[in-house]
PDB file of C-alpha atoms and ligand atoms in Angstrom:
ATOM      1  CA  UNK A   1     -34.420  25.290  72.465  1.00 43.00           C
ATOM      2  CA  UNK A   2     -33.210  21.814  71.879  1.00 48.00           C
ATOM      3  CA  UNK A   3     -36.830  21.060  71.197  1.00 48.00           C
ATOM      4  CA  UNK A   4     -36.941  23.739  68.346  1.00 47.00           C
ATOM      5  CA  UNK A   5     -33.946  22.354  66.584  1.00 45.00           C
ATOM      6  CA  UNK A   6     -35.469  18.853  66.623  1.00 45.00           C
ATOM      7  CA  UNK A   7     -38.779  20.106  65.271  1.00 49.00           C
ATOM      8  CA  UNK A   8     -37.344  22.111  62.647  1.00 47.00           C
ATOM      9  CA  UNK A   9     -35.113  19.235  61.766  1.00 48.00           C
ATOM     10  CA  UNK A  10     -38.053  16.761  61.404  1.00 47.00           C
ATOM     11  CA  UNK A  11     -40.209  19.308  59.488  1.00 48.00           C
ATOM     12  CA  UNK A  12     -37.193  19.675  56.989  1.00 47.00           C
ATOM     13  CA  UNK A  13     -37.240  15.877  56.484  1.00 47.00           C
ATOM     14  CA  UNK A  14     -41.027  15.457  56.433  1.00 48.00           C
ATOM     15  CA  UNK A  15     -40.821  18.386  53.552  1.00 48.00           C
ATOM     16  CA  UNK A  16     -38.062  16.506  51.830  1.00 46.00           C
ATOM     17  CA  UNK A  17     -40.412  13.376  51.635  1.00 46.00           C
ATOM     18  CA  UNK A  18     -43.342  15.577  50.283  1.00 46.00           C
ATOM     19  CA  UNK A  19     -41.190  16.479  47.173  1.00 48.00           C
ATOM     20  CA  UNK A  20     -40.921  12.914  46.210  1.00 48.00           C
ATOM     21  CA  UNK A  21     -44.502  11.580  47.221  1.00 60.00           C
ATOM     22  CA  UNK A  22     -46.235  13.845  44.658  1.00 63.00           C
ATOM     23  CA  UNK A  23     -48.928  11.881  42.726  1.00 76.00           C
ATOM     24  CA  UNK A  24     -48.316  11.046  39.059  1.00 87.00           C
ATOM     25  CA  UNK A  25     -50.725  13.608  37.640  1.00 93.00           C
ATOM     26  CA  UNK A  26     -48.921  16.958  36.777  1.00 95.00           C
ATOM     27  CA  UNK A  27     -51.207  19.259  38.944  1.00 95.00           C
ATOM     28  CA  UNK A  28     -50.478  16.927  41.782  1.00 95.00           C
ATOM     29  CA  UNK A  29     -46.688  17.025  41.363  1.00 94.00           C
ATOM     30  CA  UNK A  30     -46.485  20.697  40.945  1.00 95.00           C
ATOM     31  CA  UNK A  31     -48.781  20.931  44.080  1.00 95.00           C
ATOM     32  CA  UNK A  32     -46.731  18.816  46.036  1.00 95.00           C
ATOM     33  CA  UNK A  33     -43.691  20.638  45.036  1.00 96.00           C
ATOM     34  CA  UNK A  34     -45.076  23.942  45.963  1.00 96.00           C
ATOM     35  CA  UNK A  35     -46.373  22.606  49.450  1.00 96.00           C
ATOM     36  CA  UNK A  36     -42.760  21.456  49.920  1.00 96.00           C
ATOM     37  CA  UNK A  37     -41.486  24.972  49.262  1.00 97.00           C
ATOM     38  CA  UNK A  38     -44.176  26.384  51.364  1.00 96.00           C
ATOM     39  CA  UNK A  39     -43.266  24.110  54.195  1.00 96.00           C
ATOM     40  CA  UNK A  40     -39.369  24.687  53.838  1.00 96.00           C
ATOM     41  CA  UNK A  41     -39.993  28.361  53.547  1.00 97.00           C
ATOM     42  CA  UNK A  42     -41.574  28.259  57.028  1.00 96.00           C
ATOM     43  CA  UNK A  43     -38.605  26.310  58.334  1.00 96.00           C
ATOM     44  CA  UNK A  44     -35.858  28.849  57.100  1.00 97.00           C
ATOM     45  CA  UNK A  45     -38.339  31.801  57.926  1.00 98.00           C
ATOM     46  CA  UNK A  46     -38.423  30.994  61.640  1.00 97.00           C
ATOM     47  CA  UNK A  47     -34.749  30.707  61.569  1.00 98.00           C
ATOM     48  CA  UNK A  48     -34.134  33.986  59.848  1.00 98.00           C
ATOM     49  CA  UNK A  49     -36.344  35.689  62.513  1.00 97.00           C
ATOM     50  CA  UNK A  50     -34.652  33.873  65.385  1.00 96.00           C
ATOM     51  CA  UNK A  51     -37.797  32.077  66.366  1.00 96.00           C
ATOM     52  CA  UNK A  52     -35.685  28.900  65.909  1.00 94.00           C
ATOM     53  CA  UNK A  53     -31.884  28.876  66.337  1.00 96.00           C
ATOM     54  CA  UNK A  54     -29.957  29.193  63.328  1.00 97.00           C
ATOM     55  CA  UNK A  55     -28.495  25.643  62.251  1.00 97.00           C
ATOM     56  CA  UNK A  56     -26.327  25.400  59.336  1.00 97.00           C
ATOM     57  CA  UNK A  57     -27.128  21.639  58.720  1.00 96.00           C
ATOM     58  CA  UNK A  58     -30.929  22.322  58.529  1.00 96.00           C
ATOM     59  CA  UNK A  59     -30.497  25.249  56.390  1.00 97.00           C
ATOM     60  CA  UNK A  60     -28.552  23.224  53.926  1.00 97.00           C
ATOM     61  CA  UNK A  61     -30.806  20.394  54.007  1.00 96.00           C
ATOM     62  CA  UNK A  62     -33.680  22.689  53.496  1.00 96.00           C
ATOM     63  CA  UNK A  63     -32.362  24.761  50.756  1.00 97.00           C
ATOM     64  CA  UNK A  64     -31.359  21.621  48.820  1.00 96.00           C
ATOM     65  CA  UNK A  65     -35.242  20.533  49.171  1.00 96.00           C
ATOM     66  CA  UNK A  66     -36.234  23.956  47.915  1.00 97.00           C
ATOM     67  CA  UNK A  67     -33.952  23.619  44.803  1.00 97.00           C
ATOM     68  CA  UNK A  68     -35.378  20.140  44.231  1.00 96.00           C
ATOM     69  CA  UNK A  69     -38.874  21.117  44.655  1.00 96.00           C
ATOM     70  CA  UNK A  70     -38.639  24.254  42.360  1.00 97.00           C
ATOM     71  CA  UNK A  71     -37.091  21.851  39.710  1.00 96.00           C
ATOM     72  CA  UNK A  72     -39.788  19.499  40.224  1.00 95.00           C
ATOM     73  CA  UNK A  73     -42.364  22.136  39.821  1.00 96.00           C
ATOM     74  CA  UNK A  74     -40.633  23.093  36.237  1.00 95.00           C
ATOM     75  CA  UNK A  75     -41.364  19.608  34.993  1.00 95.00           C
ATOM     76  CA  UNK A  76     -45.012  19.583  36.169  1.00 96.00           C
ATOM     77  CA  UNK A  77     -46.395  22.261  33.931  1.00 97.00           C
ATOM     78  CA  UNK A  78     -47.225  20.509  30.871  1.00 96.00           C
ATOM     79  CA  UNK A  79     -46.759  22.100  27.157  1.00 96.00           C
ATOM     80  CA  UNK A  80     -50.530  21.947  26.627  1.00 96.00           C
ATOM     81  CA  UNK A  81     -52.709  24.255  29.110  1.00 96.00           C
ATOM     82  CA  UNK A  82     -53.466  22.233  32.029  1.00 96.00           C
ATOM     83  CA  UNK A  83     -56.431  24.119  33.759  1.00 96.00           C
ATOM     84  CA  UNK A  84     -59.036  21.864  35.834  1.00 96.00           C
ATOM     85  CA  UNK A  85     -61.084  22.342  39.251  1.00 95.00           C
ATOM     86  CA  UNK A  86     -58.347  20.337  40.797  1.00 95.00           C
ATOM     87  CA  UNK A  87     -55.750  23.103  40.038  1.00 97.00           C
ATOM     88  CA  UNK A  88     -55.425  26.768  40.839  1.00 97.00           C
ATOM     89  CA  UNK A  89     -53.114  27.245  37.842  1.00 98.00           C
ATOM     90  CA  UNK A  90     -54.615  30.134  35.684  1.00 98.00           C
ATOM     91  CA  UNK A  91     -54.824  29.910  31.894  1.00 98.00           C
ATOM     92  CA  UNK A  92     -52.463  32.907  31.824  1.00 98.00           C
ATOM     93  CA  UNK A  93     -49.432  30.655  32.441  1.00 98.00           C
ATOM     94  CA  UNK A  94     -50.137  29.208  28.958  1.00 98.00           C
ATOM     95  CA  UNK A  95     -50.842  32.554  27.510  1.00 98.00           C
ATOM     96  CA  UNK A  96     -47.270  33.782  28.313  1.00 98.00           C
ATOM     97  CA  UNK A  97     -45.423  30.913  28.736  1.00 98.00           C
ATOM     98  CA  UNK A  98     -42.122  32.490  28.207  1.00 98.00           C
ATOM     99  CA  UNK A  99     -42.716  34.942  31.250  1.00 98.00           C
ATOM    100  CA  UNK A 100     -43.881  32.036  33.556  1.00 98.00           C
ATOM    101  CA  UNK A 101     -41.147  29.784  32.601  1.00 98.00           C
ATOM    102  CA  UNK A 102     -38.502  32.559  33.117  1.00 98.00           C
ATOM    103  CA  UNK A 103     -39.771  33.025  36.565  1.00 98.00           C
ATOM    104  CA  UNK A 104     -39.654  29.509  37.608  1.00 98.00           C
ATOM    105  CA  UNK A 105     -36.159  29.327  36.155  1.00 98.00           C
ATOM    106  CA  UNK A 106     -35.353  32.461  38.118  1.00 98.00           C
ATOM    107  CA  UNK A 107     -36.478  30.654  41.254  1.00 98.00           C
ATOM    108  CA  UNK A 108     -34.495  27.502  40.647  1.00 97.00           C
ATOM    109  CA  UNK A 109     -31.326  29.632  39.923  1.00 98.00           C
ATOM    110  CA  UNK A 110     -31.936  31.367  43.275  1.00 98.00           C
ATOM    111  CA  UNK A 111     -32.019  28.242  45.198  1.00 97.00           C
ATOM    112  CA  UNK A 112     -29.096  26.534  43.345  1.00 96.00           C
ATOM    113  CA  UNK A 113     -26.631  29.307  44.147  1.00 97.00           C
ATOM    114  CA  UNK A 114     -28.084  29.606  47.669  1.00 97.00           C
ATOM    115  CA  UNK A 115     -27.788  25.575  48.083  1.00 95.00           C
ATOM    116  CA  UNK A 116     -24.200  25.816  46.884  1.00 95.00           C
ATOM    117  CA  UNK A 117     -23.124  28.550  49.133  1.00 96.00           C
ATOM    118  CA  UNK A 118     -25.745  28.729  52.186  1.00 97.00           C
ATOM    119  CA  UNK A 119     -26.158  32.064  54.126  1.00 98.00           C
ATOM    120  CA  UNK A 120     -23.798  32.022  57.292  1.00 98.00           C
ATOM    121  CA  UNK A 121     -26.117  33.562  59.436  1.00 98.00           C
ATOM    122  CA  UNK A 122     -29.605  34.628  60.273  1.00 98.00           C
ATOM    123  CA  UNK A 123     -28.995  38.105  58.745  1.00 97.00           C
ATOM    124  CA  UNK A 124     -27.755  36.527  55.465  1.00 98.00           C
ATOM    125  CA  UNK A 125     -30.563  34.235  55.446  1.00 98.00           C
ATOM    126  CA  UNK A 126     -32.950  37.248  56.050  1.00 98.00           C
ATOM    127  CA  UNK A 127     -31.504  38.995  52.853  1.00 98.00           C
ATOM    128  CA  UNK A 128     -31.957  35.667  50.857  1.00 98.00           C
ATOM    129  CA  UNK A 129     -35.524  35.384  51.767  1.00 98.00           C
ATOM    130  CA  UNK A 130     -36.279  38.934  50.873  1.00 98.00           C
ATOM    131  CA  UNK A 131     -35.098  38.154  47.414  1.00 97.00           C
ATOM    132  CA  UNK A 132     -37.089  34.930  47.339  1.00 98.00           C
ATOM    133  CA  UNK A 133     -40.440  35.987  48.644  1.00 97.00           C
ATOM    134  CA  UNK A 134     -41.520  38.444  46.160  1.00 98.00           C
ATOM    135  CA  UNK A 135     -40.530  35.735  43.351  1.00 98.00           C
ATOM    136  CA  UNK A 136     -43.134  33.574  45.011  1.00 98.00           C
ATOM    137  CA  UNK A 137     -45.850  36.267  45.381  1.00 97.00           C
ATOM    138  CA  UNK A 138     -45.424  37.882  41.989  1.00 98.00           C
ATOM    139  CA  UNK A 139     -45.835  34.687  40.249  1.00 98.00           C
ATOM    140  CA  UNK A 140     -48.729  33.670  42.321  1.00 98.00           C
ATOM    141  CA  UNK A 141     -50.513  37.136  41.867  1.00 97.00           C
ATOM    142  CA  UNK A 142     -50.232  36.629  37.908  1.00 98.00           C
ATOM    143  CA  UNK A 143     -50.666  32.968  37.571  1.00 98.00           C
ATOM    144  CA  UNK A 144     -52.435  31.455  40.574  1.00 98.00           C
ATOM    145  CA  UNK A 145     -56.191  31.679  41.567  1.00 96.00           C
ATOM    146  CA  UNK A 146     -56.545  33.749  44.705  1.00 91.00           C
ATOM    147  CA  UNK A 147     -56.738  31.131  47.817  1.00 78.00           C
ATOM    148  CA  UNK A 148     -59.534  32.521  50.107  1.00 66.00           C
TER     149      UNK A 148
HETATM  150  C1  LIG B   1     -43.362  30.725  38.290  1.00 58.03           C
HETATM  151  C2  LIG B   1     -44.501  30.747  39.276  1.00 58.03           C
HETATM  152  C3  LIG B   1     -44.325  30.346  40.491  1.00 58.03           C
HETATM  153  C4  LIG B   1     -43.330  30.754  41.453  1.00 58.03           C
HETATM  154  C5  LIG B   1     -41.945  31.525  41.315  1.00 58.03           C
HETATM  155  C6  LIG B   1     -43.858  30.070  42.787  1.00 58.03           C
HETATM  156  N1  LIG B   1     -45.182  29.514  42.714  1.00 58.03           N
HETATM  157 FE1  LIG B   1     -46.191  28.711  44.020  1.00 58.03          FE
HETATM  158  N2  LIG B   1     -47.599  28.230  42.861  1.00 58.03           N
HETATM  159  C7  LIG B   1     -47.626  28.585  41.312  1.00 58.03           C
HETATM  160  C8  LIG B   1     -48.758  28.208  40.795  1.00 58.03           C
HETATM  161  C9  LIG B   1     -49.265  28.350  39.216  1.00 58.03           C
HETATM  162  C10 LIG B   1     -49.558  27.295  41.666  1.00 58.03           C
HETATM  163  C11 LIG B   1     -50.879  26.678  41.590  1.00 58.03           C
HETATM  164  C12 LIG B   1     -50.604  24.918  41.153  1.00 58.03           C
HETATM  165  C13 LIG B   1     -51.793  24.126  40.990  1.00 58.03           C
HETATM  166  O1  LIG B   1     -52.779  24.328  41.699  1.00 58.03           O
HETATM  167  O2  LIG B   1     -51.956  23.556  39.814  1.00 58.03           O
HETATM  168  C14 LIG B   1     -48.878  27.434  42.885  1.00 58.03           C
HETATM  169  C15 LIG B   1     -49.285  26.828  44.281  1.00 58.03           C
HETATM  170  C16 LIG B   1     -48.440  26.957  45.530  1.00 58.03           C
HETATM  171  C17 LIG B   1     -48.822  26.700  46.633  1.00 58.03           C
HETATM  172  C18 LIG B   1     -50.269  25.992  47.013  1.00 58.03           C
HETATM  173  C19 LIG B   1     -49.973  24.368  46.596  1.00 58.03           C
HETATM  174  C20 LIG B   1     -51.348  23.406  46.927  1.00 58.03           C
HETATM  175  O3  LIG B   1     -51.251  22.950  48.080  1.00 58.03           O
HETATM  176  O4  LIG B   1     -52.086  23.289  46.017  1.00 58.03           O
HETATM  177  C21 LIG B   1     -47.922  26.694  47.774  1.00 58.03           C
HETATM  178  C22 LIG B   1     -47.938  26.682  49.104  1.00 58.03           C
HETATM  179  C23 LIG B   1     -46.989  27.655  46.873  1.00 58.03           C
HETATM  180  N3  LIG B   1     -47.192  27.686  45.503  1.00 58.03           N
HETATM  181  C24 LIG B   1     -45.915  28.252  47.427  1.00 58.03           C
HETATM  182  C25 LIG B   1     -44.973  28.717  46.858  1.00 58.03           C
HETATM  183  C26 LIG B   1     -43.733  29.291  47.531  1.00 58.03           C
HETATM  184  C27 LIG B   1     -43.242  29.157  48.935  1.00 58.03           C
HETATM  185  C28 LIG B   1     -42.854  29.856  46.388  1.00 58.03           C
HETATM  186  C29 LIG B   1     -41.544  30.506  46.443  1.00 58.03           C
HETATM  187  C30 LIG B   1     -40.515  29.762  47.147  1.00 58.03           C
HETATM  188  C31 LIG B   1     -43.453  29.698  45.184  1.00 58.03           C
HETATM  189  N4  LIG B   1     -44.675  29.003  45.436  1.00 58.03           N
HETATM  190  C32 LIG B   1     -43.182  30.137  43.897  1.00 58.03           C
HETATM  191  C33 LIG B   1     -46.636  29.177  40.742  1.00 58.03           C
HETATM  192  C34 LIG B   1     -45.272  29.751  41.338  1.00 58.03           C
END
């Protein structure tokens, strides 16, 4: 059990590093930020399910990372269409920019609120993730190429 705690803490700090280690191209930055969110979600998802012990410090750090990553992603979708073979971003983003930006803002708001007042136990964390998961999924369905 001790090992699991260490593993999740290390994972959280690796993830925090990734946020700031994105390349300088916009698609690299948003992919690094999204990857950090994915890694963080695995850490807190394991905690919600009891696969790793609930740890308030790791949770607080990871939620702060997710907030930072969502904010980084917000700054990494340029105003002009940025579609290329290096990116899974769909042109639809720039066809309905208002909807896309609103979704990203909702995610930032969700993490900002959660980081300021982190869930106190695994059940509360599960409820938060029940809110976050569909936000990730519905945006990907509309605005990201399927990843097979
Ligand atoms: C507002 C829309 C939106 C939301 C919300 C969103 N994503 Fe994404 N995500 C995208 C887009 C667009 C891409 C493709 C980026 C690219 O390739 O340029 C992406 C890509 C990804 C990737 C692949 C990154 C890579 O390595 O190329 C992961 C992992 C990911 N998202 C995880 C998440 C998680 C986890 C959440 C929720 C906590 C989330 N995303 C929420 C739009 C969103």
